[in-house]
Short mmCIF file of C-alpha atoms in Angstrom, two decimals:
data_model
loop_
_atom_site.label_atom_id
_atom_site.label_comp_id
_atom_site.label_asym_id
_atom_site.label_seq_id
_atom_site.Cartn_x
_atom_site.Cartn_y
_atom_site.Cartn_z
CA MET A 1 29.43 -22.82 4.30
CA THR A 2 25.34 -25.04 2.51
CA THR A 3 22.51 -22.09 2.61
CA SER A 4 19.95 -23.90 4.07
CA ARG A 5 16.71 -21.72 2.98
CA SER A 6 16.12 -18.33 -0.30
CA PRO A 7 15.79 -14.77 -0.61
CA LEU A 8 12.94 -16.07 -2.37
CA LEU A 9 11.18 -17.93 1.65
CA VAL A 10 11.27 -13.71 2.16
CA LEU A 11 10.12 -12.54 0.12
CA ALA A 12 6.70 -15.03 -0.13
CA LEU A 13 6.84 -14.08 3.81
CA CYS A 14 6.66 -10.50 3.24
CA TRP A 15 3.79 -10.62 0.09
CA LEU A 16 1.44 -13.13 2.33
CA ILE A 17 2.17 -10.63 4.83
CA VAL A 18 0.66 -7.25 2.13
CA VAL A 19 -1.94 -10.08 1.52
CA PHE A 20 -3.39 -10.11 4.00
CA ASP A 21 -3.08 -5.49 4.43
CA GLY A 22 -4.46 -5.34 0.93
CA TYR A 23 -7.57 -7.92 2.87
CA ASP A 24 -8.51 -6.29 5.93
CA LEU A 25 -8.43 -2.42 3.82
CA ILE A 26 -10.45 -3.30 0.24
CA VAL A 27 -12.74 -5.20 2.81
CA TYR A 28 -13.86 -2.15 4.42
CA GLY A 29 -15.72 -1.47 1.22
CA THR A 30 -16.56 -4.55 -0.08
CA THR A 31 -19.74 -3.79 3.20
CA ILE A 32 -20.27 -0.06 2.90
CA PRO A 33 -23.74 -0.92 1.01
CA SER A 34 -24.55 -3.20 4.06
CA LEU A 35 -23.11 -1.07 6.29
CA LEU A 36 -25.79 2.45 5.08
CA GLU A 37 -28.29 -0.11 5.59
CA GLU A 38 -27.60 -1.30 9.33
CA PRO A 39 -29.95 -1.15 11.51
CA GLY A 40 -29.79 2.09 14.11
CA TRP A 41 -26.45 2.84 12.50
CA ASP A 42 -28.18 5.55 10.70
CA LEU A 43 -24.88 6.02 8.26
CA THR A 44 -24.51 7.92 5.32
CA PRO A 45 -22.67 8.37 2.70
CA GLY A 46 -21.39 11.02 3.87
CA SER A 47 -21.18 9.05 7.62
CA ALA A 48 -19.96 6.66 5.81
CA GLY A 49 -17.13 8.26 4.31
CA THR A 50 -15.95 9.45 7.07
CA ILE A 51 -15.32 6.02 8.67
CA GLY A 52 -13.59 5.29 5.34
CA SER A 53 -10.82 7.73 6.14
CA LEU A 54 -10.05 6.60 9.67
CA ALA A 55 -8.89 3.81 8.48
CA PHE A 56 -6.19 5.82 5.92
CA ALA A 57 -5.87 7.91 9.16
CA GLY A 58 -4.26 5.73 10.93
CA MET A 59 -2.44 4.24 8.30
CA LEU A 60 -1.14 7.70 7.69
CA VAL A 61 0.30 7.90 11.65
CA GLY A 62 1.21 4.31 11.69
CA ALA A 63 3.87 4.55 8.00
CA LEU A 64 5.52 7.44 9.70
CA GLY A 65 5.42 6.28 12.92
CA ALA A 66 6.60 2.70 12.02
CA GLY A 67 8.55 3.47 8.69
CA ASN A 68 11.53 5.24 11.40
CA LEU A 69 10.85 2.58 13.98
CA SER A 70 12.11 -0.18 11.30
CA ASP A 71 16.15 2.44 11.02
CA ARG A 72 15.83 1.77 14.45
CA VAL A 73 15.26 -1.30 16.21
CA GLY A 74 15.18 -3.93 12.54
CA ARG A 75 12.66 -4.07 9.89
CA ARG A 76 11.90 -8.44 11.42
CA VAL A 77 10.55 -7.15 15.58
CA THR A 78 8.43 -3.66 13.19
CA ILE A 79 6.97 -6.21 11.36
CA ILE A 80 5.59 -8.76 12.36
CA GLY A 81 4.41 -6.07 15.57
CA CYS A 82 1.63 -4.81 12.60
CA VAL A 83 0.66 -8.35 11.60
CA ALA A 84 0.65 -8.62 14.40
CA TRP A 85 -1.22 -4.94 15.48
CA PHE A 86 -3.78 -4.79 13.09
CA THR A 87 -5.51 -8.85 12.76
CA VAL A 88 -6.38 -8.31 16.20
CA PHE A 89 -8.23 -4.71 15.42
CA THR A 90 -9.89 -5.81 12.22
CA ALA A 91 -11.38 -9.34 13.87
CA ALA A 92 -12.79 -6.93 16.44
CA CYS A 93 -14.60 -5.03 14.17
CA GLY A 94 -17.38 -7.98 13.84
CA PHE A 95 -18.22 -6.62 17.31
CA ALA A 96 -19.24 -3.02 16.46
CA THR A 97 -21.89 -2.55 17.75
CA SER A 98 -21.82 1.96 16.90
CA PRO A 99 -20.41 3.51 13.74
CA GLU A 100 -19.06 5.10 16.30
CA MET A 101 -16.60 1.73 17.71
CA PHE A 102 -16.64 1.02 14.77
CA GLY A 103 -14.68 3.85 13.54
CA THR A 104 -12.57 3.68 15.99
CA LEU A 105 -11.52 0.32 15.85
CA ARG A 106 -11.13 1.10 12.11
CA PHE A 107 -8.68 3.96 12.77
CA LEU A 108 -6.86 1.96 15.01
CA ALA A 109 -6.08 -1.22 13.33
CA GLY A 110 -4.99 1.41 10.68
CA LEU A 111 -2.14 2.96 12.84
CA GLY A 112 -0.61 -1.78 12.36
CA LEU A 113 -1.80 -1.82 8.47
CA GLY A 114 0.35 2.03 7.71
CA GLY A 115 2.74 0.78 9.90
CA LEU A 116 4.10 -2.95 7.67
CA VAL A 117 4.48 -1.39 4.23
CA PRO A 118 6.82 1.14 4.34
CA SER A 119 8.81 -2.42 6.39
CA ALA A 120 8.19 -5.17 4.88
CA ASN A 121 9.03 -2.52 0.84
CA ALA A 122 12.33 -2.23 2.84
CA LEU A 123 13.29 -5.77 3.60
CA ALA A 124 12.22 -7.07 0.53
CA SER A 125 14.23 -3.91 -1.26
CA GLU A 126 16.86 -5.25 0.79
CA MET A 127 17.20 -8.97 -0.71
CA VAL A 128 17.18 -8.60 -3.94
CA LEU A 129 19.47 -7.07 -5.93
CA PRO A 130 19.33 -2.34 -6.51
CA ARG A 131 18.30 -3.80 -10.42
CA TYR A 132 15.50 -5.89 -9.13
CA ARG A 133 13.66 -3.30 -6.58
CA SER A 134 11.01 -2.70 -9.25
CA ILE A 135 10.41 -6.09 -10.05
CA VAL A 136 9.81 -6.70 -6.70
CA ALA A 137 7.80 -3.54 -5.44
CA THR A 138 4.88 -4.17 -7.83
CA VAL A 139 5.22 -8.53 -8.09
CA MET A 140 5.26 -7.95 -3.63
CA MET A 141 2.41 -4.90 -3.50
CA SER A 142 0.64 -7.27 -5.84
CA GLY A 143 -0.73 -8.82 -2.46
CA VAL A 144 -2.56 -5.80 -1.95
CA PRO A 145 -5.39 -5.81 -5.22
CA ILE A 146 -5.09 -9.41 -4.31
CA GLY A 147 -6.34 -9.14 -0.43
CA GLY A 148 -8.73 -6.55 -2.03
CA CYS A 149 -9.67 -9.78 -4.65
CA ILE A 150 -10.02 -12.23 -2.37
CA ALA A 151 -12.38 -9.39 0.32
CA ALA A 152 -14.24 -9.21 -2.74
CA LEU A 153 -15.02 -12.69 -3.66
CA ALA A 154 -15.35 -14.17 0.08
CA ALA A 155 -18.40 -11.25 0.39
CA LEU A 156 -20.56 -12.69 -2.56
CA PRO A 157 -21.20 -15.59 -0.98
CA THR A 158 -20.51 -14.46 3.08
CA ILE A 159 -23.03 -10.96 3.46
CA PRO A 160 -26.54 -12.96 2.86
CA ALA A 161 -25.03 -16.14 4.62
CA LEU A 162 -23.13 -14.23 7.84
CA GLY A 163 -23.28 -10.98 7.52
CA TRP A 164 -20.33 -8.55 6.93
CA GLN A 165 -19.38 -9.17 10.34
CA ALA A 166 -17.99 -12.73 9.28
CA LEU A 167 -15.69 -10.80 6.61
CA TYR A 168 -13.80 -8.44 9.48
CA LEU A 169 -13.68 -11.39 11.66
CA TYR A 170 -11.87 -13.58 8.87
CA SER A 171 -9.12 -11.15 10.13
CA GLY A 172 -8.12 -13.07 12.43
CA LEU A 173 -5.98 -15.73 10.73
CA GLY A 174 -3.84 -13.84 10.14
CA LEU A 175 -2.17 -14.11 13.90
CA VAL A 176 -1.49 -17.41 12.33
CA LEU A 177 1.16 -15.79 9.70
CA VAL A 178 1.78 -14.33 13.15
CA ALA A 179 3.22 -17.76 14.38
CA VAL A 180 5.27 -18.06 10.61
CA LEU A 181 6.35 -15.13 10.67
CA VAL A 182 8.12 -15.68 13.99
CA VAL A 183 10.01 -18.41 12.90
CA LEU A 184 11.09 -17.61 9.76
CA LEU A 185 11.41 -14.00 8.64
CA PRO A 186 14.50 -12.99 9.04
CA GLU A 187 16.49 -9.47 10.03
CA SER A 188 17.24 -7.75 6.97
CA PRO A 189 21.55 -8.30 6.38
CA SER A 190 21.23 -5.03 5.32
CA TRP A 191 19.83 -3.00 8.67
CA LEU A 192 22.41 -5.34 9.79
CA ARG A 193 25.07 -4.18 8.17
CA ALA A 194 24.69 -0.80 8.77
CA ARG A 195 23.86 -1.31 11.92
CA ALA A 196 27.63 -2.69 12.02
CA ARG A 197 26.70 -6.65 13.57
CA VAL A 198 28.09 -8.06 11.27
CA ASP A 199 28.15 -11.67 12.63
CA GLU A 200 24.89 -11.18 12.40
CA ALA A 201 24.09 -10.00 8.83
CA VAL A 202 26.51 -12.92 7.32
CA ALA A 203 24.89 -15.46 9.68
CA VAL A 204 21.53 -13.99 7.43
CA GLU A 205 23.41 -13.85 4.24
CA SER A 206 24.58 -17.36 4.31
CA ALA A 207 20.90 -19.29 5.63
CA TYR A 208 19.24 -17.25 2.96
CA GLY A 209 21.96 -17.46 0.18
CA VAL A 210 21.78 -13.20 -0.23
CA VAL A 211 25.02 -12.76 -2.55
CA TYR A 212 24.45 -8.88 -2.42
CA VAL A 213 25.51 -6.48 0.38
CA GLU A 214 25.55 -2.83 0.21
CA SER A 215 27.82 -1.08 0.19
CA GLY A 216 29.04 0.98 3.62
CA ASP A 217 26.60 4.20 4.46
CA PRO A 218 27.64 6.87 7.04
CA ALA A 219 24.58 7.93 6.94
CA ALA A 220 23.83 4.81 9.33
CA THR A 221 26.43 6.91 11.74
CA THR A 222 23.07 9.43 12.77
CA ARG A 223 20.11 7.31 14.63
CA PRO A 224 17.61 7.50 11.68
CA SER A 225 15.15 10.45 11.75
CA ILE A 226 12.25 12.23 9.47
CA GLY A 227 14.80 15.01 9.59
CA THR A 228 17.04 13.14 8.58
CA VAL A 229 14.77 13.38 5.26
CA LEU A 230 13.31 16.50 4.94
CA ARG A 231 17.09 18.09 4.78
CA ALA A 232 19.47 18.66 2.56
CA PRO A 233 20.29 16.27 -0.13
CA TYR A 234 17.55 14.71 -0.02
CA LEU A 235 15.02 17.57 0.59
CA THR A 236 13.06 18.66 -2.15
CA ALA A 237 13.49 14.55 -3.85
CA THR A 238 11.97 13.72 -0.74
CA LEU A 239 8.55 16.35 -0.82
CA LEU A 240 8.11 14.96 -4.84
CA PHE A 241 8.07 12.35 -3.57
CA ALA A 242 5.63 12.24 -0.62
CA ALA A 243 3.52 14.99 -3.73
CA ALA A 244 3.40 11.58 -6.07
CA THR A 245 1.68 9.14 -3.85
CA ILE A 246 0.20 11.62 -1.68
CA ALA A 247 -2.07 12.14 -5.55
CA THR A 248 -1.66 8.40 -6.25
CA LEU A 249 -3.04 6.99 -2.68
CA PHE A 250 -5.95 9.49 -3.30
CA ALA A 251 -7.09 7.46 -7.02
CA TRP A 252 -6.67 3.88 -5.94
CA TYR A 253 -8.10 4.52 -2.12
CA GLY A 254 -10.85 6.01 -3.71
CA LEU A 255 -11.57 3.92 -5.65
CA GLY A 256 -11.50 0.98 -3.94
CA THR A 257 -13.77 3.02 -0.54
CA TRP A 258 -16.14 3.47 -3.96
CA LEU A 259 -15.73 2.17 -6.82
CA PRO A 260 -18.98 -0.48 -5.63
CA LYS A 261 -21.55 2.13 -4.99
CA ILE A 262 -20.79 4.71 -7.39
CA ALA A 263 -20.13 2.36 -10.34
CA GLY A 264 -23.52 0.87 -9.50
CA ASP A 265 -24.94 4.54 -9.61
CA ALA A 266 -24.48 5.08 -12.59
CA SER A 267 -25.09 2.14 -14.23
CA LEU A 268 -21.80 0.38 -15.39
CA ASP A 269 -22.34 -2.86 -17.09
CA LEU A 270 -20.62 -5.38 -15.08
CA GLY A 271 -23.49 -7.90 -13.55
CA SER A 272 -25.98 -6.95 -11.17
CA ASN A 273 -23.73 -7.72 -8.46
CA PRO A 274 -21.47 -4.33 -7.60
CA LEU A 275 -19.00 -6.38 -5.76
CA THR A 276 -18.33 -6.89 -9.04
CA TYR A 277 -17.01 -3.26 -9.49
CA LEU A 278 -13.93 -3.83 -7.26
CA LEU A 279 -12.89 -7.49 -8.50
CA ALA A 280 -12.48 -5.82 -12.13
CA LEU A 281 -10.33 -3.30 -10.23
CA ASN A 282 -8.00 -5.34 -8.59
CA LEU A 283 -8.23 -7.82 -11.38
CA GLY A 284 -6.81 -5.65 -12.98
CA ALA A 285 -4.11 -3.71 -10.82
CA VAL A 286 -2.43 -7.53 -10.19
CA THR A 287 -1.97 -8.37 -13.75
CA GLY A 288 -1.69 -4.85 -15.45
CA SER A 289 0.76 -3.61 -12.79
CA ALA A 290 3.02 -6.75 -14.27
CA LEU A 291 3.51 -5.06 -17.17
CA THR A 292 5.11 -0.70 -15.31
CA ALA A 293 6.92 -3.24 -13.91
CA TRP A 294 8.75 -4.74 -16.56
CA ALA A 295 9.05 -1.28 -18.11
CA ALA A 296 10.27 -0.14 -14.54
CA THR A 297 14.05 -2.82 -15.19
CA ARG A 298 13.68 -1.09 -19.29
CA ILE A 299 12.83 2.92 -18.42
CA GLY A 300 13.50 3.03 -14.85
CA PRO A 301 10.60 3.47 -12.09
CA LEU A 302 9.53 6.52 -12.81
CA ARG A 303 9.06 6.52 -15.91
CA SER A 304 7.10 3.81 -16.23
CA ALA A 305 5.36 5.37 -13.76
CA PHE A 306 4.47 8.07 -15.74
CA GLY A 307 3.03 6.34 -18.03
CA GLY A 308 1.25 3.48 -15.66
CA ALA A 309 -0.63 7.56 -14.07
CA VAL A 310 -1.99 8.69 -17.65
CA ALA A 311 -3.07 4.92 -18.41
CA ALA A 312 -5.69 5.22 -14.34
CA ALA A 313 -6.45 8.80 -16.12
CA LEU A 314 -7.70 7.85 -19.28
CA GLY A 315 -9.38 5.11 -18.60
CA LEU A 316 -11.13 6.43 -15.56
CA ALA A 317 -12.03 9.33 -18.45
CA PHE A 318 -13.34 7.22 -20.50
CA LEU A 319 -16.51 6.25 -17.95
CA LEU A 320 -17.38 9.24 -17.63
CA THR A 321 -18.91 8.56 -21.27
CA GLY A 322 -20.90 5.93 -19.75
CA PRO A 323 -19.77 2.69 -21.45
CA THR A 324 -22.88 0.37 -21.46
CA SER A 325 -21.58 -3.22 -22.68
CA ALA A 326 -18.99 -4.91 -20.39
CA GLY A 327 -16.10 -5.08 -22.12
CA PRO A 328 -15.22 -1.49 -21.92
CA VAL A 329 -15.63 -0.98 -18.70
CA TYR A 330 -13.19 -3.99 -18.10
CA VAL A 331 -10.76 -1.79 -20.07
CA ALA A 332 -11.39 1.79 -18.93
CA LEU A 333 -11.28 -0.95 -14.83
CA ILE A 334 -7.38 -2.54 -15.75
CA LEU A 335 -6.03 0.46 -16.81
CA ALA A 336 -8.27 2.17 -13.63
CA GLY A 337 -5.88 0.10 -10.97
CA ILE A 338 -2.64 0.36 -13.59
CA GLY A 339 -1.48 3.65 -13.57
CA THR A 340 -3.09 3.88 -9.85
CA HIS A 341 -1.68 0.18 -7.75
CA GLY A 342 1.37 -0.31 -10.25
CA THR A 343 2.06 3.66 -10.17
CA ALA A 344 1.38 3.29 -6.52
CA CYS A 345 3.88 -0.06 -6.41
CA LEU A 346 6.56 2.47 -8.46
CA LEU A 347 6.68 4.90 -6.71
CA ILE A 348 8.09 2.65 -3.00
CA SER A 349 10.71 1.04 -5.70
CA ALA A 350 12.00 5.03 -6.60
CA VAL A 351 12.42 5.99 -2.74
CA ALA A 352 13.94 2.45 -2.69
CA GLU A 353 16.15 2.56 -4.52
CA HIS A 354 17.23 6.96 -4.05
CA TYR A 355 17.71 6.53 -0.45
CA PRO A 356 20.89 4.47 1.53
CA ALA A 357 19.82 1.43 3.28
CA SER A 358 20.49 3.42 7.19
CA LEU A 359 17.55 5.63 5.14
CA ARG A 360 15.18 3.82 3.45
CA GLY A 361 12.68 2.87 6.64
CA THR A 362 12.95 6.42 7.03
CA ALA A 363 12.17 7.39 3.40
CA LEU A 364 9.67 4.45 2.77
CA GLY A 365 7.91 5.52 5.92
CA PHE A 366 7.51 9.64 5.63
CA SER A 367 6.83 8.89 1.86
CA LEU A 368 3.67 6.45 1.92
CA GLY A 369 3.36 7.44 4.79
CA SER A 370 2.37 11.08 3.61
CA GLY A 371 0.01 9.54 0.92
CA ARG A 372 -1.90 9.13 3.13
CA VAL A 373 -3.13 12.04 3.05
CA GLY A 374 -4.65 11.53 -0.07
CA ALA A 375 -6.13 8.06 1.61
CA VAL A 376 -8.16 10.54 4.49
CA VAL A 377 -9.49 13.06 2.01
CA ALA A 378 -10.39 10.58 -0.98
CA PRO A 379 -13.20 8.34 0.87
CA SER A 380 -14.86 11.95 2.98
CA ALA A 381 -14.51 13.83 -0.69
CA ALA A 382 -16.99 10.96 -2.89
CA GLY A 383 -18.66 11.21 -0.07
CA TRP A 384 -19.27 14.59 0.45
CA LEU A 385 -19.31 14.38 -2.99
CA LEU A 386 -22.95 12.11 -3.46
CA ASN A 387 -24.29 14.12 -0.02
CA ALA A 388 -24.48 16.98 -2.57
CA GLY A 389 -26.13 15.02 -5.12
CA LEU A 390 -23.31 15.98 -7.86
CA GLY A 391 -23.91 11.81 -8.89
CA PRO A 392 -21.14 9.27 -9.46
CA ALA A 393 -19.86 11.42 -13.04
CA SER A 394 -18.28 13.99 -10.21
CA SER A 395 -15.67 10.89 -8.73
CA PHE A 396 -15.05 9.90 -11.86
CA VAL A 397 -13.58 13.60 -13.03
CA LEU A 398 -12.28 13.91 -9.16
CA PHE A 399 -10.39 10.52 -9.10
CA ALA A 400 -8.52 11.60 -12.98
CA ALA A 401 -7.58 14.49 -12.76
CA ALA A 402 -5.96 12.93 -9.28
CA SER A 403 -4.24 10.96 -11.71
CA GLY A 404 -3.63 13.76 -13.58
CA LEU A 405 -1.93 15.72 -10.84
CA ALA A 406 -0.11 11.93 -9.49
CA ALA A 407 1.65 11.79 -14.25
CA LEU A 408 2.63 15.79 -13.86
CA VAL A 409 4.97 15.16 -10.19
CA ILE A 410 6.09 12.23 -11.40
CA ALA A 411 7.86 14.35 -14.45
CA ILE A 412 8.88 16.42 -12.15
CA THR A 413 10.27 14.00 -10.19
CA TYR A 414 12.62 12.03 -12.53
CA VAL A 415 13.73 15.10 -14.07
CA VAL A 416 15.02 16.67 -10.56
CA THR A 417 16.56 13.82 -9.25
CA ARG A 418 18.07 11.56 -12.73
CA PRO A 419 20.75 10.71 -12.03
CA ALA A 420 19.87 8.33 -9.03
CA THR A 421 22.08 8.03 -6.58
CA VAL A 422 23.14 10.44 -3.68
CA PRO A 423 25.06 11.75 -1.89
CA ALA A 424 25.34 10.18 1.60
CA ALA A 425 23.29 11.89 4.17
CA ALA A 426 24.82 14.89 6.27
CA PRO A 427 25.38 14.46 9.90
CA ALA A 428 22.32 14.70 12.42
CA ALA A 429 22.96 18.33 13.56
#
């Protein structure tokens, strides 16, 4: 049968989804300076950090719930629902009239933001051969820092001209994407086959030119649940992946929230507008993470992730020396972007390789959902340090230590999880 579409279309759609996810998530960091000056809100760095944590708290709940939901009802329905959800609530933030209303809307948006990534990653990974999953995970997840770059670039002219509210209203364009997804996004053939819906799987494979189908998965005979990945033979790997993700996302989202503020306070030389620091971090994440993906195809995602985490720790530690020229600062932020965002991408790839198709969404959801614990704590922790008068250096120490911890846990995970093959899940009790 003639192929009418390419699997690249699915990957492109998933990538575009993650761009919107990245914009809606990182836009908060671009608006913190303005929110701190919003009349009548009386925000402090500590309370602004708490509001930042609310979105990540929503992401924790969303990732845990939607990851499992995608294994139960399918990737397609879960993805479309999550995009519609976070688009509506992020746009609604532009109408917030108080910190309490704004924080509530950010939490609600976080439910969709957190639920999207494990579902989209599960679908994307199931459209390619296993050896390409590290590249696909990294390329697709480059959408997060690209969305962050768009947010930073949009903020430069928008905030002075239209105010911070307009940056949130822009996210309403995501509803156009929802309509496109309804028409073009297919269901995962691996998921369909795991549910014995072979005819539908064959139709998707034929339409999208998918030539690889995963072998039979005995775990598909049970209802997937978080409990399945929290018992033998998956328990140890699940907990280690979660711990590594917590430390990595602590550094990545902590920097994404506070970098314009702490870098500006530290007087690092990247220009007069502190938003350029956030732009540099995200550009580094986009361009540099490709190196870790390339390395992953040769040495494996976990070994590549270890190198990335070490690079982030070193780059952030270097900023403590107070560099006075732009070049070294750019290099340090690029290393931070590679080793935080790039490491998160590689952990996604490692999880996708480690679990069978019927549990992949659940495992990714648990790993990323647990990782949101780090994302929840990081904005508040940095805010507390600033409130305590410890200065921006304390935040750089905090994020560098988190990257170092991630490197240690990843090394342990590598030793514990090789070889990569995992036996089938045990039947539900």
